[in-house]
Amino acid sequence: MSTLTIIIGNVLALIANFFATLNGTRKNKKDMILCDIGAASFFTISDIVLKGYSGAVQNVVAVLRNLIALYRPDDKYLGKILIALGVILGIYFNNLGFIGLLPVATCFYYSVCVIDKHCGPRQCKIAFILNTIAFAIYSIVIYSIVGLVLNTFVAVTAIISLKKNPLK
């Protein structure tokens, strides 16, 4: 992988992490979902540039899942199909071994929280934190130094936010 490719992928990850940082500080589910759409969109492109295909698949599914959660919240069938598709495609396109499965597992958990009406902001934030930690580890393997540093920062920010404002 060329240095220019790594730089481009890292710049895209920087933009994605701006949205992820905003997500970590949001107090309601709708705002969290909107921020996640922005983050997932830029992470998709970054992952493709850096050849992290299982992460890219999870981020495409995340955008679709979040749009369903916002505009068709009662359509659980479509949400469940997307979650299953994310797991199946994530495993199929995994080119990074065990590390490539981390985004698949944590995106599964976060997706369930997003589409479940009974899953409150606290549970969503915990799922979000686990997801950012998994992507921080994944970022090491795909040379996304920005992803590593900022996903770690976002996870810490979200943990602090959760401790200061314990959501229900």
JSON list of C-alpha atoms in Angstrom, two decimals:
[
{"chain": "A", "resi": 1, "resn": "MET", "atom": "CA", "xyz": [0.00, 0.00, 0.00]},
{"chain": "A", "resi": 2, "resn": "SER", "atom": "CA", "xyz": [1.44, 3.37, -0.97]},
{"chain": "A", "resi": 3, "resn": "THR", "atom": "CA", "xyz": [2.05, 6.22, 1.44]},
{"chain": "A", "resi": 4, "resn": "LEU", "atom": "CA", "xyz": [-0.41, 8.41, -0.48]},
{"chain": "A", "resi": 5, "resn": "THR", "atom": "CA", "xyz": [-3.13, 5.76, -0.11]},
{"chain": "A", "resi": 6, "resn": "ILE", "atom": "CA", "xyz": [-2.49, 5.56, 3.62]},
{"chain": "A", "resi": 7, "resn": "ILE", "atom": "CA", "xyz": [-2.65, 9.37, 3.92]},
{"chain": "A", "resi": 8, "resn": "ILE", "atom": "CA", "xyz": [-5.92, 9.59, 1.97]},
{"chain": "A", "resi": 9, "resn": "GLY", "atom": "CA", "xyz": [-7.47, 6.80, 4.05]},
{"chain": "A", "resi": 10, "resn": "ASN", "atom": "CA", "xyz": [-6.36, 8.54, 7.25]},
{"chain": "A", "resi": 11, "resn": "VAL", "atom": "CA", "xyz": [-7.78, 11.92, 6.19]},
{"chain": "A", "resi": 12, "resn": "LEU", "atom": "CA", "xyz": [-11.12, 10.24, 5.49]},
{"chain": "A", "resi": 13, "resn": "ALA", "atom": "CA", "xyz": [-10.94, 8.54, 8.89]},
{"chain": "A", "resi": 14, "resn": "LEU", "atom": "CA", "xyz": [-10.29, 11.95, 10.47]},
{"chain": "A", "resi": 15, "resn": "ILE", "atom": "CA", "xyz": [-13.51, 13.33, 8.96]},
{"chain": "A", "resi": 16, "resn": "ALA", "atom": "CA", "xyz": [-15.40, 10.21, 10.05]},
{"chain": "A", "resi": 17, "resn": "ASN", "atom": "CA", "xyz": [-14.11, 10.57, 13.58]},
{"chain": "A", "resi": 18, "resn": "PHE", "atom": "CA", "xyz": [-15.37, 14.13, 13.77]},
{"chain": "A", "resi": 19, "resn": "PHE", "atom": "CA", "xyz": [-18.88, 12.72, 13.39]},
{"chain": "A", "resi": 20, "resn": "ALA", "atom": "CA", "xyz": [-18.12, 9.85, 15.76]},
{"chain": "A", "resi": 21, "resn": "THR", "atom": "CA", "xyz": [-16.94, 12.31, 18.42]},
{"chain": "A", "resi": 22, "resn": "LEU", "atom": "CA", "xyz": [-20.22, 14.20, 18.09]},
{"chain": "A", "resi": 23, "resn": "ASN", "atom": "CA", "xyz": [-22.07, 10.88, 18.43]},
{"chain": "A", "resi": 24, "resn": "GLY", "atom": "CA", "xyz": [-20.30, 10.15, 21.70]},
{"chain": "A", "resi": 25, "resn": "THR", "atom": "CA", "xyz": [-21.63, 13.36, 23.24]},
{"chain": "A", "resi": 26, "resn": "ARG", "atom": "CA", "xyz": [-25.25, 13.17, 22.06]},
{"chain": "A", "resi": 27, "resn": "LYS", "atom": "CA", "xyz": [-27.99, 12.65, 24.62]},
{"chain": "A", "resi": 28, "resn": "ASN", "atom": "CA", "xyz": [-30.82, 11.31, 22.47]},
{"chain": "A", "resi": 29, "resn": "LYS", "atom": "CA", "xyz": [-31.04, 8.37, 20.14]},
{"chain": "A", "resi": 30, "resn": "LYS", "atom": "CA", "xyz": [-32.03, 10.36, 17.02]},
{"chain": "A", "resi": 31, "resn": "ASP", "atom": "CA", "xyz": [-29.01, 12.66, 17.27]},
{"chain": "A", "resi": 32, "resn": "MET", "atom": "CA", "xyz": [-26.76, 9.66, 17.90]},
{"chain": "A", "resi": 33, "resn": "ILE", "atom": "CA", "xyz": [-28.10, 7.97, 14.75]},
{"chain": "A", "resi": 34, "resn": "LEU", "atom": "CA", "xyz": [-27.61, 11.09, 12.60]},
{"chain": "A", "resi": 35, "resn": "CYS", "atom": "CA", "xyz": [-24.01, 11.44, 13.73]},
{"chain": "A", "resi": 36, "resn": "ASP", "atom": "CA", "xyz": [-23.45, 7.75, 13.10]},
{"chain": "A", "resi": 37, "resn": "ILE", "atom": "CA", "xyz": [-24.65, 8.12, 9.50]},
{"chain": "A", "resi": 38, "resn": "GLY", "atom": "CA", "xyz": [-22.01, 10.78, 8.86]},
{"chain": "A", "resi": 39, "resn": "ALA", "atom": "CA", "xyz": [-19.28, 8.74, 10.55]},
{"chain": "A", "resi": 40, "resn": "ALA", "atom": "CA", "xyz": [-20.19, 5.48, 8.81]},
{"chain": "A", "resi": 41, "resn": "SER", "atom": "CA", "xyz": [-20.27, 7.16, 5.40]},
{"chain": "A", "resi": 42, "resn": "PHE", "atom": "CA", "xyz": [-16.70, 8.46, 5.69]},
{"chain": "A", "resi": 43, "resn": "PHE", "atom": "CA", "xyz": [-15.46, 5.29, 7.40]},
{"chain": "A", "resi": 44, "resn": "THR", "atom": "CA", "xyz": [-16.79, 3.27, 4.45]},
{"chain": "A", "resi": 45, "resn": "ILE", "atom": "CA", "xyz": [-14.66, 5.20, 1.99]},
{"chain": "A", "resi": 46, "resn": "SER", "atom": "CA", "xyz": [-11.64, 5.15, 4.32]},
{"chain": "A", "resi": 47, "resn": "ASP", "atom": "CA", "xyz": [-11.93, 1.38, 4.81]},
{"chain": "A", "resi": 48, "resn": "ILE", "atom": "CA", "xyz": [-12.15, 0.76, 1.06]},
{"chain": "A", "resi": 49, "resn": "VAL", "atom": "CA", "xyz": [-9.10, 2.95, 0.42]},
{"chain": "A", "resi": 50, "resn": "LEU", "atom": "CA", "xyz": [-7.17, 1.10, 3.17]},
{"chain": "A", "resi": 51, "resn": "LYS", "atom": "CA", "xyz": [-8.44, -2.32, 2.03]},
{"chain": "A", "resi": 52, "resn": "GLY", "atom": "CA", "xyz": [-10.43, -3.08, 5.17]},
{"chain": "A", "resi": 53, "resn": "TYR", "atom": "CA", "xyz": [-13.37, -4.68, 3.44]},
{"chain": "A", "resi": 54, "resn": "SER", "atom": "CA", "xyz": [-15.19, -6.25, 6.39]},
{"chain": "A", "resi": 55, "resn": "GLY", "atom": "CA", "xyz": [-15.23, -2.81, 8.07]},
{"chain": "A", "resi": 56, "resn": "ALA", "atom": "CA", "xyz": [-16.44, -1.15, 4.88]},
{"chain": "A", "resi": 57, "resn": "VAL", "atom": "CA", "xyz": [-19.33, -3.63, 4.62]},
{"chain": "A", "resi": 58, "resn": "GLN", "atom": "CA", "xyz": [-20.29, -2.97, 8.25]},
{"chain": "A", "resi": 59, "resn": "ASN", "atom": "CA", "xyz": [-20.31, 0.76, 7.62]},
{"chain": "A", "resi": 60, "resn": "VAL", "atom": "CA", "xyz": [-22.50, 0.49, 4.51]},
{"chain": "A", "resi": 61, "resn": "VAL", "atom": "CA", "xyz": [-24.94, -1.63, 6.50]},
{"chain": "A", "resi": 62, "resn": "ALA", "atom": "CA", "xyz": [-24.74, 0.92, 9.34]},
{"chain": "A", "resi": 63, "resn": "VAL", "atom": "CA", "xyz": [-25.82, 3.75, 7.05]},
{"chain": "A", "resi": 64, "resn": "LEU", "atom": "CA", "xyz": [-28.76, 1.72, 5.71]},
{"chain": "A", "resi": 65, "resn": "ARG", "atom": "CA", "xyz": [-29.72, 0.48, 9.19]},
{"chain": "A", "resi": 66, "resn": "ASN", "atom": "CA", "xyz": [-29.65, 4.01, 10.58]},
{"chain": "A", "resi": 67, "resn": "LEU", "atom": "CA", "xyz": [-31.79, 5.36, 7.75]},
{"chain": "A", "resi": 68, "resn": "ILE", "atom": "CA", "xyz": [-34.34, 2.63, 8.50]},
{"chain": "A", "resi": 69, "resn": "ALA", "atom": "CA", "xyz": [-34.21, 3.46, 12.22]},
{"chain": "A", "resi": 70, "resn": "LEU", "atom": "CA", "xyz": [-34.96, 7.11, 11.42]},
{"chain": "A", "resi": 71, "resn": "TYR", "atom": "CA", "xyz": [-37.51, 6.83, 8.64]},
{"chain": "A", "resi": 72, "resn": "ARG", "atom": "CA", "xyz": [-39.10, 3.40, 9.11]},
{"chain": "A", "resi": 73, "resn": "PRO", "atom": "CA", "xyz": [-38.68, 2.65, 12.81]},
{"chain": "A", "resi": 74, "resn": "ASP", "atom": "CA", "xyz": [-41.57, 0.20, 12.86]},
{"chain": "A", "resi": 75, "resn": "ASP", "atom": "CA", "xyz": [-40.12, -1.95, 10.06]},
{"chain": "A", "resi": 76, "resn": "LYS", "atom": "CA", "xyz": [-38.28, -4.51, 12.19]},
{"chain": "A", "resi": 77, "resn": "TYR", "atom": "CA", "xyz": [-38.23, -7.02, 9.35]},
{"chain": "A", "resi": 78, "resn": "LEU", "atom": "CA", "xyz": [-36.03, -4.87, 7.10]},
{"chain": "A", "resi": 79, "resn": "GLY", "atom": "CA", "xyz": [-33.78, -3.96, 10.03]},
{"chain": "A", "resi": 80, "resn": "LYS", "atom": "CA", "xyz": [-33.27, -7.63, 10.90]},
{"chain": "A", "resi": 81, "resn": "ILE", "atom": "CA", "xyz": [-32.49, -8.45, 7.28]},
{"chain": "A", "resi": 82, "resn": "LEU", "atom": "CA", "xyz": [-29.82, -5.72, 7.26]},
{"chain": "A", "resi": 83, "resn": "ILE", "atom": "CA", "xyz": [-28.30, -6.98, 10.49]},
{"chain": "A", "resi": 84, "resn": "ALA", "atom": "CA", "xyz": [-28.11, -10.53, 9.08]},
{"chain": "A", "resi": 85, "resn": "LEU", "atom": "CA", "xyz": [-26.72, -9.19, 5.80]},
{"chain": "A", "resi": 86, "resn": "GLY", "atom": "CA", "xyz": [-24.05, -7.26, 7.75]},
{"chain": "A", "resi": 87, "resn": "VAL", "atom": "CA", "xyz": [-22.92, -10.41, 9.54]},
{"chain": "A", "resi": 88, "resn": "ILE", "atom": "CA", "xyz": [-22.97, -12.59, 6.40]},
{"chain": "A", "resi": 89, "resn": "LEU", "atom": "CA", "xyz": [-21.23, -10.05, 4.15]},
{"chain": "A", "resi": 90, "resn": "GLY", "atom": "CA", "xyz": [-18.82, -9.05, 6.89]},
{"chain": "A", "resi": 91, "resn": "ILE", "atom": "CA", "xyz": [-17.67, -12.63, 7.28]},
{"chain": "A", "resi": 92, "resn": "TYR", "atom": "CA", "xyz": [-17.57, -13.17, 3.51]},
{"chain": "A", "resi": 93, "resn": "PHE", "atom": "CA", "xyz": [-15.49, -10.04, 2.79]},
{"chain": "A", "resi": 94, "resn": "ASN", "atom": "CA", "xyz": [-13.26, -10.43, 5.84]},
{"chain": "A", "resi": 95, "resn": "ASN", "atom": "CA", "xyz": [-9.68, -10.29, 4.63]},
{"chain": "A", "resi": 96, "resn": "LEU", "atom": "CA", "xyz": [-8.08, -9.68, 8.04]},
{"chain": "A", "resi": 97, "resn": "GLY", "atom": "CA", "xyz": [-8.68, -12.85, 10.05]},
{"chain": "A", "resi": 98, "resn": "PHE", "atom": "CA", "xyz": [-9.89, -12.53, 13.65]},
{"chain": "A", "resi": 99, "resn": "ILE", "atom": "CA", "xyz": [-9.33, -8.76, 13.68]},
{"chain": "A", "resi": 100, "resn": "GLY", "atom": "CA", "xyz": [-11.63, -8.43, 10.66]},
{"chain": "A", "resi": 101, "resn": "LEU", "atom": "CA", "xyz": [-14.39, -10.09, 12.67]},
{"chain": "A", "resi": 102, "resn": "LEU", "atom": "CA", "xyz": [-14.29, -7.49, 15.47]},
{"chain": "A", "resi": 103, "resn": "PRO", "atom": "CA", "xyz": [-16.29, -4.90, 13.49]},
{"chain": "A", "resi": 104, "resn": "VAL", "atom": "CA", "xyz": [-18.76, -7.60, 12.46]},
{"chain": "A", "resi": 105, "resn": "ALA", "atom": "CA", "xyz": [-19.45, -8.61, 16.07]},
{"chain": "A", "resi": 106, "resn": "THR", "atom": "CA", "xyz": [-19.68, -5.14, 17.56]},
{"chain": "A", "resi": 107, "resn": "CYS", "atom": "CA", "xyz": [-21.70, -3.76, 14.65]},
{"chain": "A", "resi": 108, "resn": "PHE", "atom": "CA", "xyz": [-24.14, -6.61, 15.19]},
{"chain": "A", "resi": 109, "resn": "TYR", "atom": "CA", "xyz": [-24.60, -5.56, 18.83]},
{"chain": "A", "resi": 110, "resn": "TYR", "atom": "CA", "xyz": [-24.86, -1.85, 18.00]},
{"chain": "A", "resi": 111, "resn": "SER", "atom": "CA", "xyz": [-27.32, -2.57, 15.18]},
{"chain": "A", "resi": 112, "resn": "VAL", "atom": "CA", "xyz": [-29.60, -4.51, 17.49]},
{"chain": "A", "resi": 113, "resn": "CYS", "atom": "CA", "xyz": [-29.60, -1.53, 19.88]},
{"chain": "A", "resi": 114, "resn": "VAL", "atom": "CA", "xyz": [-30.38, 0.96, 17.13]},
{"chain": "A", "resi": 115, "resn": "ILE", "atom": "CA", "xyz": [-33.40, -0.89, 15.73]},
{"chain": "A", "resi": 116, "resn": "ASP", "atom": "CA", "xyz": [-34.82, -1.97, 19.10]},
{"chain": "A", "resi": 117, "resn": "LYS", "atom": "CA", "xyz": [-37.29, 0.64, 20.39]},
{"chain": "A", "resi": 118, "resn": "HIS", "atom": "CA", "xyz": [-36.81, -0.67, 23.92]},
{"chain": "A", "resi": 119, "resn": "CYS", "atom": "CA", "xyz": [-33.06, -0.16, 23.80]},
{"chain": "A", "resi": 120, "resn": "GLY", "atom": "CA", "xyz": [-32.49, 3.20, 25.47]},
{"chain": "A", "resi": 121, "resn": "PRO", "atom": "CA", "xyz": [-29.75, 5.79, 24.99]},
{"chain": "A", "resi": 122, "resn": "ARG", "atom": "CA", "xyz": [-27.54, 4.26, 27.72]},
{"chain": "A", "resi": 123, "resn": "GLN", "atom": "CA", "xyz": [-27.51, 0.82, 26.09]},
{"chain": "A", "resi": 124, "resn": "CYS", "atom": "CA", "xyz": [-26.91, 2.41, 22.67]},
{"chain": "A", "resi": 125, "resn": "LYS", "atom": "CA", "xyz": [-24.01, 4.42, 24.07]},
{"chain": "A", "resi": 126, "resn": "ILE", "atom": "CA", "xyz": [-22.46, 1.30, 25.63]},
{"chain": "A", "resi": 127, "resn": "ALA", "atom": "CA", "xyz": [-22.79, -0.53, 22.29]},
{"chain": "A", "resi": 128, "resn": "PHE", "atom": "CA", "xyz": [-21.28, 2.52, 20.57]},
{"chain": "A", "resi": 129, "resn": "ILE", "atom": "CA", "xyz": [-18.32, 2.50, 22.97]},
{"chain": "A", "resi": 130, "resn": "LEU", "atom": "CA", "xyz": [-17.65, -1.20, 22.35]},
{"chain": "A", "resi": 131, "resn": "ASN", "atom": "CA", "xyz": [-17.91, -0.59, 18.61]},
{"chain": "A", "resi": 132, "resn": "THR", "atom": "CA", "xyz": [-15.37, 2.26, 18.68]},
{"chain": "A", "resi": 133, "resn": "ILE", "atom": "CA", "xyz": [-12.95, 0.16, 20.74]},
{"chain": "A", "resi": 134, "resn": "ALA", "atom": "CA", "xyz": [-13.24, -2.70, 18.21]},
{"chain": "A", "resi": 135, "resn": "PHE", "atom": "CA", "xyz": [-12.65, -0.30, 15.32]},
{"chain": "A", "resi": 136, "resn": "ALA", "atom": "CA", "xyz": [-9.63, 1.19, 17.13]},
{"chain": "A", "resi": 137, "resn": "ILE", "atom": "CA", "xyz": [-8.06, -2.28, 17.20]},
{"chain": "A", "resi": 138, "resn": "TYR", "atom": "CA", "xyz": [-9.10, -2.91, 13.57]},
{"chain": "A", "resi": 139, "resn": "SER", "atom": "CA", "xyz": [-7.52, 0.42, 12.56]},
{"chain": "A", "resi": 140, "resn": "ILE", "atom": "CA", "xyz": [-4.07, -0.82, 13.57]},
{"chain": "A", "resi": 141, "resn": "VAL", "atom": "CA", "xyz": [-4.22, -3.61, 11.00]},
{"chain": "A", "resi": 142, "resn": "ILE", "atom": "CA", "xyz": [-5.35, -1.37, 8.12]},
{"chain": "A", "resi": 143, "resn": "TYR", "atom": "CA", "xyz": [-2.77, 1.36, 8.91]},
{"chain": "A", "resi": 144, "resn": "SER", "atom": "CA", "xyz": [-5.38, 3.88, 9.95]},
{"chain": "A", "resi": 145, "resn": "ILE", "atom": "CA", "xyz": [-3.38, 5.66, 12.62]},
{"chain": "A", "resi": 146, "resn": "VAL", "atom": "CA", "xyz": [-6.01, 8.39, 12.74]},
{"chain": "A", "resi": 147, "resn": "GLY", "atom": "CA", "xyz": [-8.65, 5.70, 13.22]},
{"chain": "A", "resi": 148, "resn": "LEU", "atom": "CA", "xyz": [-6.71, 4.17, 16.10]},
{"chain": "A", "resi": 149, "resn": "VAL", "atom": "CA", "xyz": [-6.07, 7.44, 17.91]},
{"chain": "A", "resi": 150, "resn": "LEU", "atom": "CA", "xyz": [-9.45, 9.01, 17.33]},
{"chain": "A", "resi": 151, "resn": "ASN", "atom": "CA", "xyz": [-11.54, 5.89, 17.92]},
{"chain": "A", "resi": 152, "resn": "THR", "atom": "CA", "xyz": [-9.72, 5.58, 21.24]},
{"chain": "A", "resi": 153, "resn": "PHE", "atom": "CA", "xyz": [-10.42, 9.26, 21.93]},
{"chain": "A", "resi": 154, "resn": "VAL", "atom": "CA", "xyz": [-14.08, 8.86, 20.95]},
{"chain": "A", "resi": 155, "resn": "ALA", "atom": "CA", "xyz": [-14.47, 5.82, 23.21]},
{"chain": "A", "resi": 156, "resn": "VAL", "atom": "CA", "xyz": [-12.94, 7.71, 26.15]},
{"chain": "A", "resi": 157, "resn": "THR", "atom": "CA", "xyz": [-15.13, 10.78, 25.39]},
{"chain": "A", "resi": 158, "resn": "ALA", "atom": "CA", "xyz": [-18.24, 8.61, 25.29]},
{"chain": "A", "resi": 159, "resn": "ILE", "atom": "CA", "xyz": [-17.29, 6.86, 28.54]},
{"chain": "A", "resi": 160, "resn": "ILE", "atom": "CA", "xyz": [-16.76, 10.24, 30.25]},
{"chain": "A", "resi": 161, "resn": "SER", "atom": "CA", "xyz": [-20.06, 11.51, 28.85]},
{"chain": "A", "resi": 162, "resn": "LEU", "atom": "CA", "xyz": [-21.84, 8.39, 30.10]},
{"chain": "A", "resi": 163, "resn": "LYS", "atom": "CA", "xyz": [-20.35, 8.79, 33.58]},
{"chain": "A", "resi": 164, "resn": "LYS", "atom": "CA", "xyz": [-21.25, 12.51, 33.75]},
{"chain": "A", "resi": 165, "resn": "ASN", "atom": "CA", "xyz": [-24.74, 11.99, 32.35]},
{"chain": "A", "resi": 166, "resn": "PRO", "atom": "CA", "xyz": [-25.86, 8.46, 33.23]},
{"chain": "A", "resi": 167, "resn": "LEU", "atom": "CA", "xyz": [-28.58, 7.87, 30.68]},
{"chain": "A", "resi": 168, "resn": "LYS", "atom": "CA", "xyz": [-31.45, 5.45, 31.16]}
]
